[in-house]
Coordinates of C-alpha atoms and ligand atoms in Angstrom, one line a residue:
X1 CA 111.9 164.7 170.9
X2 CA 108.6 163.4 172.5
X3 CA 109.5 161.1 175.6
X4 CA 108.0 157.6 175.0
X5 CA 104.8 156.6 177.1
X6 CA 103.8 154.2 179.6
X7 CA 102.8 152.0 176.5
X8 CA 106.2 152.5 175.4
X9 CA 107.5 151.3 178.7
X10 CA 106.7 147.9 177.8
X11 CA 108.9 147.7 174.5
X12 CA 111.8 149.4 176.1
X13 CA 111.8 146.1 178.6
X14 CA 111.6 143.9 175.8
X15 CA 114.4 145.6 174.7
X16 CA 116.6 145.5 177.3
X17 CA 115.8 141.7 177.6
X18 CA 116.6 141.2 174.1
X19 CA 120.0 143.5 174.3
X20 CA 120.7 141.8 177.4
X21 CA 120.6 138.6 175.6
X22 CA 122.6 139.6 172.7
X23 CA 125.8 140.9 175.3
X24 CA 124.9 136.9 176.8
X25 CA 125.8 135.9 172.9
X26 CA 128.8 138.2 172.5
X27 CA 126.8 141.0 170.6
X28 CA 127.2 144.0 172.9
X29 CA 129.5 145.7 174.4
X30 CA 129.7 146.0 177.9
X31 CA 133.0 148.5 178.7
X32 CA 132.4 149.2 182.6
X33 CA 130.1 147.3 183.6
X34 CA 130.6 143.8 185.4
X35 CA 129.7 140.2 184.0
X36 CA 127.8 139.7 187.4
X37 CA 126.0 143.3 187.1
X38 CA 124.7 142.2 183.5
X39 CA 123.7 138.9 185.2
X40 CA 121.9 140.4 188.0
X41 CA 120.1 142.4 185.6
X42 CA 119.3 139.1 183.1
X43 CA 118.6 137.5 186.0
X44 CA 115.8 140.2 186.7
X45 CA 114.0 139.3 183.7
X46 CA 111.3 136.9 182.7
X47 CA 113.1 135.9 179.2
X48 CA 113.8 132.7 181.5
X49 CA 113.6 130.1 178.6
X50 CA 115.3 132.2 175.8
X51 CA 118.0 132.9 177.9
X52 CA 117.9 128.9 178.3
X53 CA 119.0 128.0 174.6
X54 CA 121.2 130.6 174.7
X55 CA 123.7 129.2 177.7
X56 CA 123.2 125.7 175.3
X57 CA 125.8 126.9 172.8
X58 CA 123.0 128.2 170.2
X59 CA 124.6 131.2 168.2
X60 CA 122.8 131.8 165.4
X61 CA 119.8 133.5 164.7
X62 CA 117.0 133.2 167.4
X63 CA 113.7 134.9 166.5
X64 CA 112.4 137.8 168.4
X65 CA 109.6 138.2 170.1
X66 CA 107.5 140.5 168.2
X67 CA 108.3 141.4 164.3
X68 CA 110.4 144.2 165.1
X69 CA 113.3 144.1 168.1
X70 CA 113.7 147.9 168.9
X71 CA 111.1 149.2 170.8
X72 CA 108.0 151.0 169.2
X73 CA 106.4 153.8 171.3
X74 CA 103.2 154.8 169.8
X75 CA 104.5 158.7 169.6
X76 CA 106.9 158.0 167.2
X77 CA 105.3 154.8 165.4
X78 CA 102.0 153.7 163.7
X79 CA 102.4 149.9 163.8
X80 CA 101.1 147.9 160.7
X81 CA 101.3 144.5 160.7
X82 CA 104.8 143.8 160.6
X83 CA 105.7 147.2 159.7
X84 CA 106.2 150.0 162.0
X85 CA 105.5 153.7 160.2
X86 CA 107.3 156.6 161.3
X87 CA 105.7 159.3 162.6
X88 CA 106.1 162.9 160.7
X89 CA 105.5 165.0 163.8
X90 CA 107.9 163.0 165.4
X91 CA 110.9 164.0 163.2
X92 CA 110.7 167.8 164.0
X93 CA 114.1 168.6 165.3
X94 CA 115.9 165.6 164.3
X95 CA 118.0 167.2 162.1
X96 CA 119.0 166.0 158.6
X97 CA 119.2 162.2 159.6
X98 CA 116.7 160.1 161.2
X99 CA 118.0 158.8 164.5
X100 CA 118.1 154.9 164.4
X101 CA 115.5 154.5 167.1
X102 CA 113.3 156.5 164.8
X103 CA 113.6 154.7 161.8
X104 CA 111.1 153.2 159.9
X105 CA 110.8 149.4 159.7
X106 CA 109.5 147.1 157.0
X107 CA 109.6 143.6 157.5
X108 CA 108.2 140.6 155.2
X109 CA 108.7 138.8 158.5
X110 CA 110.8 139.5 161.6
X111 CA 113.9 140.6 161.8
X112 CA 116.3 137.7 163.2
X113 CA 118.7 138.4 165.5
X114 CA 121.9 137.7 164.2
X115 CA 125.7 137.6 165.8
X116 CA 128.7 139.2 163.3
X117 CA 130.8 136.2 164.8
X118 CA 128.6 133.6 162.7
X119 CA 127.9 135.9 159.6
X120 CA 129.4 134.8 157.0
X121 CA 128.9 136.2 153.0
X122 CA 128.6 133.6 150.4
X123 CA 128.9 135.1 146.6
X124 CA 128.4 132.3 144.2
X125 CA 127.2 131.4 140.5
X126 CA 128.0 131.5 136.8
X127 CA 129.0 135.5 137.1
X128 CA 131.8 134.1 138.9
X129 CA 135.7 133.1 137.5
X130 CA 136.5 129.6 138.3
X131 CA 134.0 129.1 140.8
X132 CA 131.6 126.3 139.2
X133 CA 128.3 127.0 141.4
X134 CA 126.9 127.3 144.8
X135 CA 129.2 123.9 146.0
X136 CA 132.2 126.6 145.5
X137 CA 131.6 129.6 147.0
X138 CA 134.2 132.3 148.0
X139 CA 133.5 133.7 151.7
X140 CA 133.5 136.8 153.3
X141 CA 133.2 137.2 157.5
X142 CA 132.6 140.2 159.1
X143 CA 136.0 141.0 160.1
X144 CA 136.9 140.4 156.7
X145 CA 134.6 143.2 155.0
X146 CA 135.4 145.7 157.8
X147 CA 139.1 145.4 156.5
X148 CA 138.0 146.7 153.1
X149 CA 138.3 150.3 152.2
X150 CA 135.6 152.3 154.2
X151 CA 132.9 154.3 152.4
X152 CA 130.4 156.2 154.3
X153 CA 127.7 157.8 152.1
X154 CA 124.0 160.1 153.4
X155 CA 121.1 157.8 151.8
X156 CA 117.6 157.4 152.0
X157 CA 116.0 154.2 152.1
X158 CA 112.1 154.6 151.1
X159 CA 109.7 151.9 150.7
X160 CA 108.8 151.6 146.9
X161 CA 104.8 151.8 148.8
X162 CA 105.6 154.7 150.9
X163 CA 102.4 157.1 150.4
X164 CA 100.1 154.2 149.1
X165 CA 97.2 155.2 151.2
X166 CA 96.5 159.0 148.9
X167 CA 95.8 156.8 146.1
X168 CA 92.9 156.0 148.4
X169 CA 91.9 158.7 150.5
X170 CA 92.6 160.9 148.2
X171 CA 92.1 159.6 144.7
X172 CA 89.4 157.0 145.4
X173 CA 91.7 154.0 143.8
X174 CA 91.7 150.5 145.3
X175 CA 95.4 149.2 145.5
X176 CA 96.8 146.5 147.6
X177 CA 99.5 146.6 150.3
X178 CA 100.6 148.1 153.7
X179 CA 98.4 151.4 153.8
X180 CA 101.5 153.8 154.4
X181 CA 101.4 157.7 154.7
X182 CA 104.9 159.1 154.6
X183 CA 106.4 157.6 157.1
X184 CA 108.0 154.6 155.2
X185 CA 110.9 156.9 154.9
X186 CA 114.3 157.9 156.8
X187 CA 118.2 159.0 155.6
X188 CA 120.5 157.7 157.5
X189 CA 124.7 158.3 157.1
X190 CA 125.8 154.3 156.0
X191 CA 129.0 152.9 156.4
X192 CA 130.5 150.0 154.6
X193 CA 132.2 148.4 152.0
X194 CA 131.4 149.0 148.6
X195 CA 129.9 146.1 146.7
X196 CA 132.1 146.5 143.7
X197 CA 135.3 145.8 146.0
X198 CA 133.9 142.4 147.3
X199 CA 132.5 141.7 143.6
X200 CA 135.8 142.4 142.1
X201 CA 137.9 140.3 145.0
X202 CA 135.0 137.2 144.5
X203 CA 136.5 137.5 140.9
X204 CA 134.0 139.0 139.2
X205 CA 133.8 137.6 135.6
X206 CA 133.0 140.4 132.2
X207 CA 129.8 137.8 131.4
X208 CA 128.3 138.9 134.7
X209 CA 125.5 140.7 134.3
X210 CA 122.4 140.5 137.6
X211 CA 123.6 140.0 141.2
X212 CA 120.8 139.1 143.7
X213 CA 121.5 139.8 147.3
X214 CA 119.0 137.4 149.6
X215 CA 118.1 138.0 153.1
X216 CA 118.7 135.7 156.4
X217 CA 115.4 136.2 157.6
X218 CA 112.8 133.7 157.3
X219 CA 111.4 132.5 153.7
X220 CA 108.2 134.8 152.8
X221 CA 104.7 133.0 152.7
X222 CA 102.1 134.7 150.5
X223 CA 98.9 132.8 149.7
X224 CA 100.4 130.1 151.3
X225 CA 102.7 129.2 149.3
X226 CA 106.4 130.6 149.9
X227 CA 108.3 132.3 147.9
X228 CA 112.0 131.7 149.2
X229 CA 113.7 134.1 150.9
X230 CA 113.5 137.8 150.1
X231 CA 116.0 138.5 147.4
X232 CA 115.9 140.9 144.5
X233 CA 118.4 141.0 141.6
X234 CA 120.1 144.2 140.8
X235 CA 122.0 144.9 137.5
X236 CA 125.4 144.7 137.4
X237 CA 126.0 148.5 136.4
X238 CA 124.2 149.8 139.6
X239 CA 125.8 147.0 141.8
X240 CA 129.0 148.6 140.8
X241 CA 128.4 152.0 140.5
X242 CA 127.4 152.7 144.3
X243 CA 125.9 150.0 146.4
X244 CA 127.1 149.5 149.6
X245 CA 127.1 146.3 152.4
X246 CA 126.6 148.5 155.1
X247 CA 127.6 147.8 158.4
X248 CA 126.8 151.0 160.1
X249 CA 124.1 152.8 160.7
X250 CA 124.5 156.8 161.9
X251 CA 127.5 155.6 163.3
X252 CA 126.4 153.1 165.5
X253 CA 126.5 149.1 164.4
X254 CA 124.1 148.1 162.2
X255 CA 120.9 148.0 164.6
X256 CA 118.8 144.4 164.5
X257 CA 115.9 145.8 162.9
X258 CA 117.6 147.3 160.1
X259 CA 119.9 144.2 159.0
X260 CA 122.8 143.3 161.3
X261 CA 125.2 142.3 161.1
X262 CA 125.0 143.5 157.6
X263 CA 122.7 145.1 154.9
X264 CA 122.9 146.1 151.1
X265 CA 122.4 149.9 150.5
X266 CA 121.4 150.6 147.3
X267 CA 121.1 154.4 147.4
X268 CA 117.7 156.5 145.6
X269 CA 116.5 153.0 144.8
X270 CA 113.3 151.3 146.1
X271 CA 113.6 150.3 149.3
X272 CA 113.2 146.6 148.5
X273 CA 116.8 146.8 147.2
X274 CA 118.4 147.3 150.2
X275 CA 118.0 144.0 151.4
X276 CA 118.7 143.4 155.5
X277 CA 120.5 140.6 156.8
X278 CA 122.1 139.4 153.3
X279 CA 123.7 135.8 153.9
X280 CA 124.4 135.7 150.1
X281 CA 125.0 137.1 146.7
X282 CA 124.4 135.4 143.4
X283 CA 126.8 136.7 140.6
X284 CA 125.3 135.3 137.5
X285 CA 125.6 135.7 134.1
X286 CA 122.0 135.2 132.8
X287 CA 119.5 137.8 134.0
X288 CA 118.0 136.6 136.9
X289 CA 114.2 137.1 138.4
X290 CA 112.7 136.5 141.4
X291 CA 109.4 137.6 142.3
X292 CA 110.7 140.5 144.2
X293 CA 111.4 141.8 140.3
X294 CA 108.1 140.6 139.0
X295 CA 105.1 139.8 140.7
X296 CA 106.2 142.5 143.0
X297 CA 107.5 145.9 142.3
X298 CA 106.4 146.5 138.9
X299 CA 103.4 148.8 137.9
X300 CA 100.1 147.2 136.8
X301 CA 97.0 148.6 135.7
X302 CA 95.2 150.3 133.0
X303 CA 97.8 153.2 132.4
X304 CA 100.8 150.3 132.1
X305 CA 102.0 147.9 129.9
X306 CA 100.3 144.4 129.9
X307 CA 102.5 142.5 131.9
X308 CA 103.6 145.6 134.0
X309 CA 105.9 147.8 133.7
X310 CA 110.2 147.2 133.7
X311 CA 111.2 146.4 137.4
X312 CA 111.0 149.8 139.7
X313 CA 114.3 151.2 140.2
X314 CA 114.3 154.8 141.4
X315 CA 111.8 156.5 144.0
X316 CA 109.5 159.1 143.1
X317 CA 109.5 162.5 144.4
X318 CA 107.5 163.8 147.8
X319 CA 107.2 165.9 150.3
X320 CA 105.7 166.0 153.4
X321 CA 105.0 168.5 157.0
X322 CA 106.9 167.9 160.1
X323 CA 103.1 167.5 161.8
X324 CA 100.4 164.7 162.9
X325 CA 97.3 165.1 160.3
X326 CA 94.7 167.5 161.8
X327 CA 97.6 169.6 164.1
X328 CA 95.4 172.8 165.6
X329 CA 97.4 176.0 164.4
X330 CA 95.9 179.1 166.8
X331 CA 95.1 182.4 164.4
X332 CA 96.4 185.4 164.8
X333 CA 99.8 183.8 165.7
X334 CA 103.0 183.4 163.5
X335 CA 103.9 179.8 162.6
X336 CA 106.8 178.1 161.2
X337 CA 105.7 175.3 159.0
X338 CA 108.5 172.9 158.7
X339 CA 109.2 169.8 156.2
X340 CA 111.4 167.6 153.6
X341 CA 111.5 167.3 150.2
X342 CA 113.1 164.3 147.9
X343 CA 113.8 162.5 145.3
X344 CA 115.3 159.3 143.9
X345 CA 116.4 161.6 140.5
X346 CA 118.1 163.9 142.0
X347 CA 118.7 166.3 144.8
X348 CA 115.8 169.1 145.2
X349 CA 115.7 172.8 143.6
X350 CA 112.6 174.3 144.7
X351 CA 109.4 173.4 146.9
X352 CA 106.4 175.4 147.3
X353 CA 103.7 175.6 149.8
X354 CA 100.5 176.5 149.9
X355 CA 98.2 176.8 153.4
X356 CA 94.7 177.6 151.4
X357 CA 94.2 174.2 150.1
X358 CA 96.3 174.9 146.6
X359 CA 94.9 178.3 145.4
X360 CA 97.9 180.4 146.7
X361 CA 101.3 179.0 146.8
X362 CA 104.5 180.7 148.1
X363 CA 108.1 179.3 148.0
X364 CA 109.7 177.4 151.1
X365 CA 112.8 178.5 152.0
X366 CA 115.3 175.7 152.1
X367 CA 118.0 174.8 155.0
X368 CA 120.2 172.1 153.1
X369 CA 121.8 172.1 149.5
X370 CA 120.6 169.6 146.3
X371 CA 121.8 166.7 147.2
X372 CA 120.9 163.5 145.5
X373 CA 119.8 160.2 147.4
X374 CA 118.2 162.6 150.7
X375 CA 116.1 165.0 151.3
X376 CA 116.3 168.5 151.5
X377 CA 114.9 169.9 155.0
X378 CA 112.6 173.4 154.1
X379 CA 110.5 175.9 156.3
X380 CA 107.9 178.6 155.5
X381 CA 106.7 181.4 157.9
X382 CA 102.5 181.3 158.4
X383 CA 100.2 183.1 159.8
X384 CA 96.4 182.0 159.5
X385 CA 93.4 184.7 160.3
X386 CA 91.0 182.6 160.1
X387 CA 89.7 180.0 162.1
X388 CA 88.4 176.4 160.5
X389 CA 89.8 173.6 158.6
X390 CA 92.2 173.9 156.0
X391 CA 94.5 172.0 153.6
X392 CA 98.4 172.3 153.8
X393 CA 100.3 171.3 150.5
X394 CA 103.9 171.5 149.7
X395 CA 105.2 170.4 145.8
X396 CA 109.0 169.9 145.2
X397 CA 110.8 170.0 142.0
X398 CA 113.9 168.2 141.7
X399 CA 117.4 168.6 139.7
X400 CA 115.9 166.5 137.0
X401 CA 113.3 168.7 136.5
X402 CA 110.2 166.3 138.1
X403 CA 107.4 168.7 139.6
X404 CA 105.2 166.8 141.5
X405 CA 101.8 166.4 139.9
X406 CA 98.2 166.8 141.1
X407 CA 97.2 163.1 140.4
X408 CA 99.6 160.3 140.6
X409 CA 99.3 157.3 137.3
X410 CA 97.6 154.7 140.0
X411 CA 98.8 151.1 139.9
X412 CA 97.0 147.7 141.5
X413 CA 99.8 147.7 144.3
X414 CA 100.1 151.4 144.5
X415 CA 103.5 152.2 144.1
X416 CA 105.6 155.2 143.7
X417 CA 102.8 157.7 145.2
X418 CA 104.1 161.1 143.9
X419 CA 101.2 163.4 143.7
X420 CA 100.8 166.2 146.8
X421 CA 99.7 165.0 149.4
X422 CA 96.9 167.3 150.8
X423 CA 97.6 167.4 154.6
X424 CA 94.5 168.5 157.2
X425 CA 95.3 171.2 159.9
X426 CA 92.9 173.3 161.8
X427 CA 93.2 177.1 162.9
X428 CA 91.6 177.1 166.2
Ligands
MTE501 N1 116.0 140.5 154.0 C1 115.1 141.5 153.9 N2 115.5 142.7 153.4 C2 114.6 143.7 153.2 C3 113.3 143.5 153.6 C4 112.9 142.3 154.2 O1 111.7 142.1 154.6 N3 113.8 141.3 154.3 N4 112.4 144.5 153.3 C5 112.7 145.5 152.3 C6 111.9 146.6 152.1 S1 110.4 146.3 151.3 C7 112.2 147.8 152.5 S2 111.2 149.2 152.2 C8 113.5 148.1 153.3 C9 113.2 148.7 154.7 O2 114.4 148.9 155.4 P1 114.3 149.3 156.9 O3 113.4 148.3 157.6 O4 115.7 149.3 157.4 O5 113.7 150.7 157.1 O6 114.2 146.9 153.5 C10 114.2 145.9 152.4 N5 115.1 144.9 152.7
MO502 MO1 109.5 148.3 150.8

């Protein structure tokens, strides 16, 4: 794994301040290591002030710094806005789950940093028995969901967007939104409780039909106006089926970035599902909408519906190379081209590559079984004669039998990218 970089200095002692500051709030664990050493080391830095409301008694949320806690170095993220994009080239050698540190981030905001002690789960509304509204909710702490039955599950969690630049740079559409490449992508191994145990002990009622999980983070402003707090229903069948309030993360706790204390998992879904930080849970019996199931995440344009299409659900299919766009390859040598595969129909049966820009293609060999909601990790051997530019390409069928096509159906916010992605590399 690359070693981060002076730049990347920086963020890791933002880091420290800020982990430093959640052990001050009760947040970390500090087995071995004095109070007065973790003072001295506060002490050292400059987060003066913060560290000020803290010692006033203020546990809740306080805002970070920056969008995103963890830090970001630039080998291993391309920041966007409030996003950070993971790097491909960066994820050779990981193995089949992306380490936490690694990990993608998408953020309508920032991500507020949250102590378990507080967190408390509200589920409330007319999908409920006997509980009249929102003035009677039935509660859930932290302590109280980690005594559930435990359920750890392999999941991907892809942003609905992920890919959204090809339909530019390589179709010539115009589309709105954060300009990913692939990177909006990792599979982490969740642990939680499943959904459909704190639905049923909330008293789930048979009218119920939509529950909408909504974030802790701060309320979303788009064209100045807001639009509440992100928070996107989710029918009833798939909140029971297997949705998870995660509260582990590749066996570690739930990092900041990624919802802590606690997150839905919603797994093969788009991303947007999976909402960090949830504080509550409607249950309702009317279908709800919010515009995280309308103005957003729907497919508009020419080739769709007027009005859009029926709220996204599952991800498309994709592949991508283990390596930065442009990587030098020397000829004459023997290469090992390395790269994932996925889905959100299914696990993946076959991928093919092709080094000569799409007229030859071989098949990749693959290192991990069909297995729905990840990926499937694949390698082919390569050696190029010929020095100059060329075009890498790799196309994965799934279990469903999805190929993935040479054009993707565009759409004005350019989701669900699927096409294959043609990926520069020169022999040198
Ligand atoms: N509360 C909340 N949940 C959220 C978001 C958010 O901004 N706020 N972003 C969503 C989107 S669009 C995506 S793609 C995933 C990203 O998850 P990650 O940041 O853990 O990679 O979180 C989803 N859940
Ligand atoms: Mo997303």
């Amino acid at each position: 794994m690359p070693s981060p970089t002076p730049a990347g200095h920086r963020h890791e002692t933002d880091y420290d301040r800020r982990r430093l500051r959640q052990w001050l709030t009760g947040e970390a664990r500090a087995d071995g290591v004095t109070r007065r050493r973790l003072l001295t080391l506060l002490a050292a830095t400059a987060a003066t002030t913060a560290v000020g409301t803290v010692l006033d008694g203020t546990r809740t949320a306080h805002a970070a710094e920056g969008p995103i806690v963890k830090p970001l170095p630039p080998e291993w993220f391309i920041q966007r806005g409030t996003n950070a994009e993971t790097r491909w080239e960066a994820l050779r050698g990981t193995g089949h789950h992306t380490p936490n540190d690694l990990f993608f981030v998408r953020n309508h905001t920032s991500t507020p940093v949250l102590s378990a002690d507080d967190w408390r789960l509200r589920l409330w509304g007319s999908g409920l028995r006997g509980t009249p509204g929102e003035d009677r909710p039935v509660e859930f702490g932290y302590d109280d969901l980690r005594a559930l039955p435990a359920v750890t599950r392999t999941a991907f969690v892809e942003c609905a967007g992920n890919g959204r630049s090809y339909y530019t740079t390589q179709q010539g559409e115009t589309v709105t939104g954060t300009p990913w490449t692939t990177g909006a992508i990792g599979v982490a191994r969740w642990r939680g409780a499943r959904l459909a145990d704190v639905l049923r002990r909330a008293g789930l009622s048979r009218y119920a039909v939509d529950v909408q999980p909504r974030g802790l983070d701060a309320e979303y402003v788009s064209g100045g106006e807001s639009l509440g707090r992100v928070r996107r229903p989710l029918p009833l069948a798939k909140a029971l089926h297997d949705v998870l309030l995660a509260y582990e993360m590749n066996g570690e706790r739930l990092p900041a970035d990624h919802g802590h204390p606690v997150r839905v998992l919603v797994p093969s879904w788009v991303g947007i599902a999976s909402i960090k930080w949830v504080g509550d849970i409607e249950v309702s019996a009317e279908p709800l909408y919010s515009p995280w199931n309308t103005t957003f995440y729907r497919l508009f344009g020419p080739a769709h519906p007027d009005g859009g299409s029926a709220p996204l659900t599952r991800q498309a299919t994709k592949s991508a190379f283990e390596l930065a766009a442009g990587a030098a390859f020397t000829a004459g040598r023997r290469h090992v081209l390395h790269g994932r595969s996925w889905s959100g129909a299914g696990g993946i049966d076959r991928v093919d590559v092709s080094t000569d820009g799409g007229s030859n293609w071989r098949p990749a060999r693959l290192h991990d079984r069909p297995r729905a909601d990840t990926w499937t990790r694949w390698s082919l051997g390569w050696q190029p004669d010929t020095p100059g530019a060329t075009d890498l390409l790799a196309r994965a069928t799934d279990t469903a039998g999805r190929t993935q096509p040479d054009l993707a159906v565009p759409n004005a916010q350019g989701y669900l990218f699927d096409a294959v992605v043609r990926h520069p590399v020169n022999v040198v």
